[in-house]
Coordinates of C-alpha atoms in Angstrom, one line a residue:
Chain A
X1 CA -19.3 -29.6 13.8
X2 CA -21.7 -26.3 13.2
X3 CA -24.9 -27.9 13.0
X4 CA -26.9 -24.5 13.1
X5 CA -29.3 -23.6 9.9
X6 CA -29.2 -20.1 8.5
X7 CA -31.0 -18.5 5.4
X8 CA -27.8 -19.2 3.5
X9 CA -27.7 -22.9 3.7
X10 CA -28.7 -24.3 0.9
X11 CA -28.8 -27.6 -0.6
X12 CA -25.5 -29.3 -0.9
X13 CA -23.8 -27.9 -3.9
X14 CA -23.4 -30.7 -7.4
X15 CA -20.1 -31.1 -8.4
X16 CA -20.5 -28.8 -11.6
X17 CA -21.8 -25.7 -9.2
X18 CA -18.8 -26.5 -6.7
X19 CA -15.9 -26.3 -9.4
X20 CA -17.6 -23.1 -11.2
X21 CA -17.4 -21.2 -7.6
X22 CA -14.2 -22.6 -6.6
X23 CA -12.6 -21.3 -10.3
X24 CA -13.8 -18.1 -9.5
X25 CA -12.3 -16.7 -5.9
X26 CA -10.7 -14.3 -9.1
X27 CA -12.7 -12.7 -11.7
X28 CA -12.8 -14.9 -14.8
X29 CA -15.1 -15.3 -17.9
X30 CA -17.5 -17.7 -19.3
X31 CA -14.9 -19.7 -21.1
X32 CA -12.2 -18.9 -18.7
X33 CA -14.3 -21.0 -16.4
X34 CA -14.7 -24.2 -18.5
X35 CA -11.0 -24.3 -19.3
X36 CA -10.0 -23.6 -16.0
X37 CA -12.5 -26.6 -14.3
X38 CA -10.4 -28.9 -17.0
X39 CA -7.3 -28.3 -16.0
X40 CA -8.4 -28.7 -12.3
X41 CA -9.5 -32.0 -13.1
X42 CA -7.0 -33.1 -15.7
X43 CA -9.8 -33.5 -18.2
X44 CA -12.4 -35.2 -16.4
X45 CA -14.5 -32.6 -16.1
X46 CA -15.2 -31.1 -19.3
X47 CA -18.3 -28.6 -19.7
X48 CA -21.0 -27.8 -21.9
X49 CA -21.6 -24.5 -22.4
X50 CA -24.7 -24.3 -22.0
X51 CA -24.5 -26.4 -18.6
X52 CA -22.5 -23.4 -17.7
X53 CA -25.0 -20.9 -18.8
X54 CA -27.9 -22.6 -16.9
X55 CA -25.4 -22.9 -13.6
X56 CA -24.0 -19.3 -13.7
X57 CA -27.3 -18.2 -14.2
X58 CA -28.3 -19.9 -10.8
X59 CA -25.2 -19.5 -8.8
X60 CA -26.1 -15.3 -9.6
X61 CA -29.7 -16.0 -8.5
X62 CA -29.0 -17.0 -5.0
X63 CA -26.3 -14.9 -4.7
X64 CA -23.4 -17.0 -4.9
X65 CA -21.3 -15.2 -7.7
X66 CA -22.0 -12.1 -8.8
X67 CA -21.1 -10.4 -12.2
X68 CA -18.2 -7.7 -11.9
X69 CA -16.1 -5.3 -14.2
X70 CA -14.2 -6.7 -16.6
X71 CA -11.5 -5.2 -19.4
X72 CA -13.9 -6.6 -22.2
X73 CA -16.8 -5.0 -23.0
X74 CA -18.1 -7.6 -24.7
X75 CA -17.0 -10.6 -22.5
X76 CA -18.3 -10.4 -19.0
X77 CA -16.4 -11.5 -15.7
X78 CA -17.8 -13.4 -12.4
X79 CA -16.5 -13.7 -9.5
X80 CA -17.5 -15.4 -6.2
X81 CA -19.6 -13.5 -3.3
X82 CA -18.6 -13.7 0.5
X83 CA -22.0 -15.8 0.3
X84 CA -20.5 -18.0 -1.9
X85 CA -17.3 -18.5 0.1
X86 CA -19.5 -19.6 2.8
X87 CA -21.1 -21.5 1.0
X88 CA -17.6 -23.4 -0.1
X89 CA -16.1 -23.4 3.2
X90 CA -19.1 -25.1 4.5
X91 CA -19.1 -27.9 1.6
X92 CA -15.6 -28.5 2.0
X93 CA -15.9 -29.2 5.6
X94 CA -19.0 -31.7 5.2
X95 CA -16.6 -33.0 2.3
X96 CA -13.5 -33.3 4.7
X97 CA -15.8 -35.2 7.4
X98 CA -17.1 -37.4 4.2
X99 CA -13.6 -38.4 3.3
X100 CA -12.3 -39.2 6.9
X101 CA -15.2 -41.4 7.2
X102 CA -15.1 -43.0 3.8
X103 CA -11.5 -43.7 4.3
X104 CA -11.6 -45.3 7.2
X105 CA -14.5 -47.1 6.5
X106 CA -13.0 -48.5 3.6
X107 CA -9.7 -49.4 5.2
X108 CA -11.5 -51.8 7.6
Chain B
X1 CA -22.7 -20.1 -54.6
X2 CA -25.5 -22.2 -55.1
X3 CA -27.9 -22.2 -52.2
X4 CA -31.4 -24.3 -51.8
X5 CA -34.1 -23.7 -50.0
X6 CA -36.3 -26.7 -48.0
X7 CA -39.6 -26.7 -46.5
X8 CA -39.8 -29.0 -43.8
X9 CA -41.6 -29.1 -40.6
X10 CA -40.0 -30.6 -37.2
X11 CA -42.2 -30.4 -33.3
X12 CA -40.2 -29.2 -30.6
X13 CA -39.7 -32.7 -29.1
X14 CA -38.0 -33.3 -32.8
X15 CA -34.7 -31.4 -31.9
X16 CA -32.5 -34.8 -31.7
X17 CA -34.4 -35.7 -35.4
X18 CA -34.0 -32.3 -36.5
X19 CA -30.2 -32.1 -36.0
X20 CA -29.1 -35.5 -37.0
X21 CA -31.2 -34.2 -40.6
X22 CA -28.8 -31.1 -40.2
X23 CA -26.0 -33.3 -40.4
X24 CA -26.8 -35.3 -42.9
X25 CA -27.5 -32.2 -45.4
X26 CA -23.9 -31.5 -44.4
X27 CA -22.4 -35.1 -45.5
X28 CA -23.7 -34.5 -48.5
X29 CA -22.3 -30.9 -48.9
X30 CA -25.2 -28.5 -48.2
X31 CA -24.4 -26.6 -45.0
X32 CA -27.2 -24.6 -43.6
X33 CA -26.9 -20.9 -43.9
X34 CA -30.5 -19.6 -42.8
X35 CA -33.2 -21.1 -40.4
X36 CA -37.1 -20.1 -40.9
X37 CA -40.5 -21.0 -40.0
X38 CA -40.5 -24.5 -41.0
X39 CA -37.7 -23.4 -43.7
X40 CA -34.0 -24.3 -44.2
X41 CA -32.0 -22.2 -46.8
X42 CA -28.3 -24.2 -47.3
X43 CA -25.4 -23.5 -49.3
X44 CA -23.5 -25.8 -50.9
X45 CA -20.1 -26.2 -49.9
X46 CA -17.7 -29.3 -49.5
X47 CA -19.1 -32.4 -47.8
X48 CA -18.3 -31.8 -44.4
X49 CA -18.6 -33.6 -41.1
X50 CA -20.5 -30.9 -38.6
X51 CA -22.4 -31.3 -36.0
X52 CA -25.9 -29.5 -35.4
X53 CA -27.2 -28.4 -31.8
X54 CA -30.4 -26.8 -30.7
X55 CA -30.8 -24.8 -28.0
X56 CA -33.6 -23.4 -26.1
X57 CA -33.2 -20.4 -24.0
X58 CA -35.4 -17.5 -22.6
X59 CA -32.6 -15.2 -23.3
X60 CA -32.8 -11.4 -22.4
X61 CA -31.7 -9.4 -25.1
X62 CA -29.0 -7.7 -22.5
X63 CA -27.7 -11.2 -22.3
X64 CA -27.4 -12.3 -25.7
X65 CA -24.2 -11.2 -26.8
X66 CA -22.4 -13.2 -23.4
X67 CA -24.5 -16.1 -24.3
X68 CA -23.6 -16.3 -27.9
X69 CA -20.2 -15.3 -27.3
X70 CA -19.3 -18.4 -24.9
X71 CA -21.0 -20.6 -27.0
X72 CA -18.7 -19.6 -29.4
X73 CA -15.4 -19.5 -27.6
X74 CA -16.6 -23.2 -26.7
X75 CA -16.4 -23.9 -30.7
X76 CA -20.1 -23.6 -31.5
X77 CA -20.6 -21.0 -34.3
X78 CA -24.2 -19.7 -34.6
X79 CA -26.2 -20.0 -37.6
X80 CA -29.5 -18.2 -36.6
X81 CA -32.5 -18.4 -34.0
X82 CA -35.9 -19.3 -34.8
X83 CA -38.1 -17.8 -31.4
X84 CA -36.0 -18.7 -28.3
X85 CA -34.6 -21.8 -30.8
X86 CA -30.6 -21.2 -31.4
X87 CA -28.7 -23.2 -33.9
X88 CA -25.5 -23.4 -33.7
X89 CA -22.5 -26.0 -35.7
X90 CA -19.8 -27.0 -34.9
X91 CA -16.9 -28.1 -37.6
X92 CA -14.1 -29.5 -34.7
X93 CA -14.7 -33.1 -33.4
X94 CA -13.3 -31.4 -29.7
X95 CA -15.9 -28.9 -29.4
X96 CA -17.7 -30.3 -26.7
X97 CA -21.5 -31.1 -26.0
X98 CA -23.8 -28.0 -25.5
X99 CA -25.1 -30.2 -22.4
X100 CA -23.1 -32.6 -20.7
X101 CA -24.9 -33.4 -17.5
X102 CA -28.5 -34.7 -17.8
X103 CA -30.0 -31.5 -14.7
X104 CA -29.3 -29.1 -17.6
X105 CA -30.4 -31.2 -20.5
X106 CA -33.8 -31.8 -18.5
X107 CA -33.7 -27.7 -17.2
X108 CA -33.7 -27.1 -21.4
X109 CA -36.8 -29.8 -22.0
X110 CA -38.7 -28.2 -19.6
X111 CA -38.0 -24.6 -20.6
X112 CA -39.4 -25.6 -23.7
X113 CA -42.5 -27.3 -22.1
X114 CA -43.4 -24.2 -19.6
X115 CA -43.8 -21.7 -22.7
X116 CA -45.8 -24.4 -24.7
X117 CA -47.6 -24.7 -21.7
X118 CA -48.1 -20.8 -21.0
X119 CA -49.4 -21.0 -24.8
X120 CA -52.2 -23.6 -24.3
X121 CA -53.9 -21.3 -21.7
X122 CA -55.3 -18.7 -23.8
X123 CA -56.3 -21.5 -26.1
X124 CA -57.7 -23.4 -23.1
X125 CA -59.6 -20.6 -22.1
X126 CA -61.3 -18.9 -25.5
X127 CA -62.3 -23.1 -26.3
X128 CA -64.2 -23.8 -23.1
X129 CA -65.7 -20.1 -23.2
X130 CA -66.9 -20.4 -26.8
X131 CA -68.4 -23.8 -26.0
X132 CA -70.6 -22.2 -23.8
X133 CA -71.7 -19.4 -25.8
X134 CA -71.7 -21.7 -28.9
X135 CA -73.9 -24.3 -26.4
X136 CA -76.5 -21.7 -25.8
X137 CA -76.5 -20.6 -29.5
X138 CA -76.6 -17.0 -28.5
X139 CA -74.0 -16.2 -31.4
X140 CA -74.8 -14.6 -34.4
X141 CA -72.1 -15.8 -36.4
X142 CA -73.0 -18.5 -38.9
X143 CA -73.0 -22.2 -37.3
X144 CA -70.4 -24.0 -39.6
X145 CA -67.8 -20.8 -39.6
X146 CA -67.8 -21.3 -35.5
X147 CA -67.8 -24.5 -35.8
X148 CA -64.7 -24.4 -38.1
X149 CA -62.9 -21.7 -36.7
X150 CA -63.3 -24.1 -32.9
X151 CA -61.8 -27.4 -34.7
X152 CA -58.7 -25.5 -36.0
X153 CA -58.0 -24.0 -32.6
X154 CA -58.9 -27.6 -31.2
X155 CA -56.2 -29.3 -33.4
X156 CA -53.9 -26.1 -32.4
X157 CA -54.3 -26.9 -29.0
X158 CA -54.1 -30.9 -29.7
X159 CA -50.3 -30.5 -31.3
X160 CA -49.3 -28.3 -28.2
X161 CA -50.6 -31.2 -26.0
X162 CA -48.7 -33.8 -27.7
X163 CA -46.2 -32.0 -27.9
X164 CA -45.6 -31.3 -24.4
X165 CA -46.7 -35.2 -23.6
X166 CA -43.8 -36.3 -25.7
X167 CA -41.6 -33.9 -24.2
X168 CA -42.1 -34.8 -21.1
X169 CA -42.0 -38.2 -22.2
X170 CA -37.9 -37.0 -23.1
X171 CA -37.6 -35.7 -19.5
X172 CA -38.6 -38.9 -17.5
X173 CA -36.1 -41.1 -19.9
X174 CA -33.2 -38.8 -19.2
X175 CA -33.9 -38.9 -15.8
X176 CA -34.4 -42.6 -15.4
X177 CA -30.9 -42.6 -16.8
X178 CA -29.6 -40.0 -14.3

């Protein structure tokens, strides 16, 4: 497992940051994004809009997503930066090494 | 239409009191139409089962239009903004919360408690530097007019204390509950 530290590592994504950069490896919209996060969870996860506001807000701050053309002018479109996929990749491997453990743990 | 016009005065830590009021002008069939300094104009309409939100945001004015738009694609029609207060309704029981995890319900709180608290300084400072000049009775303004003009901005810079107090007294419960 990569253990090495670069600029880009930053604290472990929350679960509502995770899903908005994992709906957007295309460009989609504010409300795209909430509907497409319930349908990825069947429901569970169903976001505020202004939770989304605050998170997009962030995830363009530290460079995760950034905001790109869209056919609306007045709607605008995000999409994830290769930041971002790193940023993913690396979260889903500490997730994958998580579940391993957890499931064997809890098979015991 | 008949519209009425109510002067009433809520802190900022009085969102939650504010908007359940909101809601029960709408039960009883006056919808609010216009939001003021410390005054509501409503119209009256049906009784009606909507729910009130207020928002706080430091919004750009570049970055209004996306903000109010995907509020309203998520069901919550805007009624009007009072400073970096937004009010918005919404008539369907789906819509869902504005906030539904307590990191951005608290990241609203304290947006609210850094620009009360960027407003105290001034006050902070023109107090404690009047004392002084008031101490040494060096002014030539009449002794009761500084005196009275010192107690106002006292009390002014009282309510923002409280109100930032209680506010943060908000924060800490929602996130004992986290």
């Amino acid at each position: 497992m990569n253990k090495s530290k670069n600029a880009e590592d930053l604290l472990p994504l929350t679960e509502t940051s995770f899903y908005i950069l994992i709906s957007l490896m295309e460009p989609l919209h504010g409300y795209g994004i909430l509907k497409k996060i319930e349908e990825m969870t069947h429901g569970r996860i169903l976001m505020g809009a202004g939770t989304l506001y605050g998170a997009l807000k962030n995830l363009v701050e530290n460079g995760l997503i950034v905001e790109v053309e869209s056919d609306s002018e007045r709607r605008r479109n995000y999409q994830i930066t290769e930041t971002g996929r790193a940023q993913v990749t690396r979260e889903v491997d500490r997730y994958e090494e998580l579940l391993v453990n957890a499931r064997r743990e809890i098979e015991k | 239409m008949e519209k009425k016009r109510i002067f009433r005065l809520f802190f900022a830590w009085q969102d939650e009191k504010e908007q359940a009021w909101l809601e029960q002008m709408a039960a009883h069939g006056w919808i609010l139409d216009e939001v003021g300094f410390i005054q509501y104009t409503f119209r009256k309409e049906q009784p009606q089962a909507i729910r009130y939100r207020l928002d706080y945001q430091d919004v750009k004015q570049n970055e209004l239009q996306e903000y109010l738009l995907l509020f309203a694609d998520a069901g919550w029609e805007y009624i009007g903004r009072l400073n970096n207060w937004f009010y918005f309704a919404a008539k369907e029981s789906t819509a869902v919360e504005i906030y539904t995890d307590a990191h951005s319900k608290v990241a609203k709180y304290k947006r609210v408690m850094r620009t009360l608290l960027v407003a105290s300084f001034p006050l902070v400072y023109y107090l404690v530097f009047y004392f002084r000049s008031f101490a040494a009775r060096g002014s030539s303004v009449p002794f009761l007019m500084m005196s009275l003009i010192q107690f106002l901005l006292f009390i002014v810079w009282l309510i923002l204390m409280i109100n930032i107090v209680r506010i943060w007294a908000k924060v800490q419960k929602i996130e004992k509950g986290m």
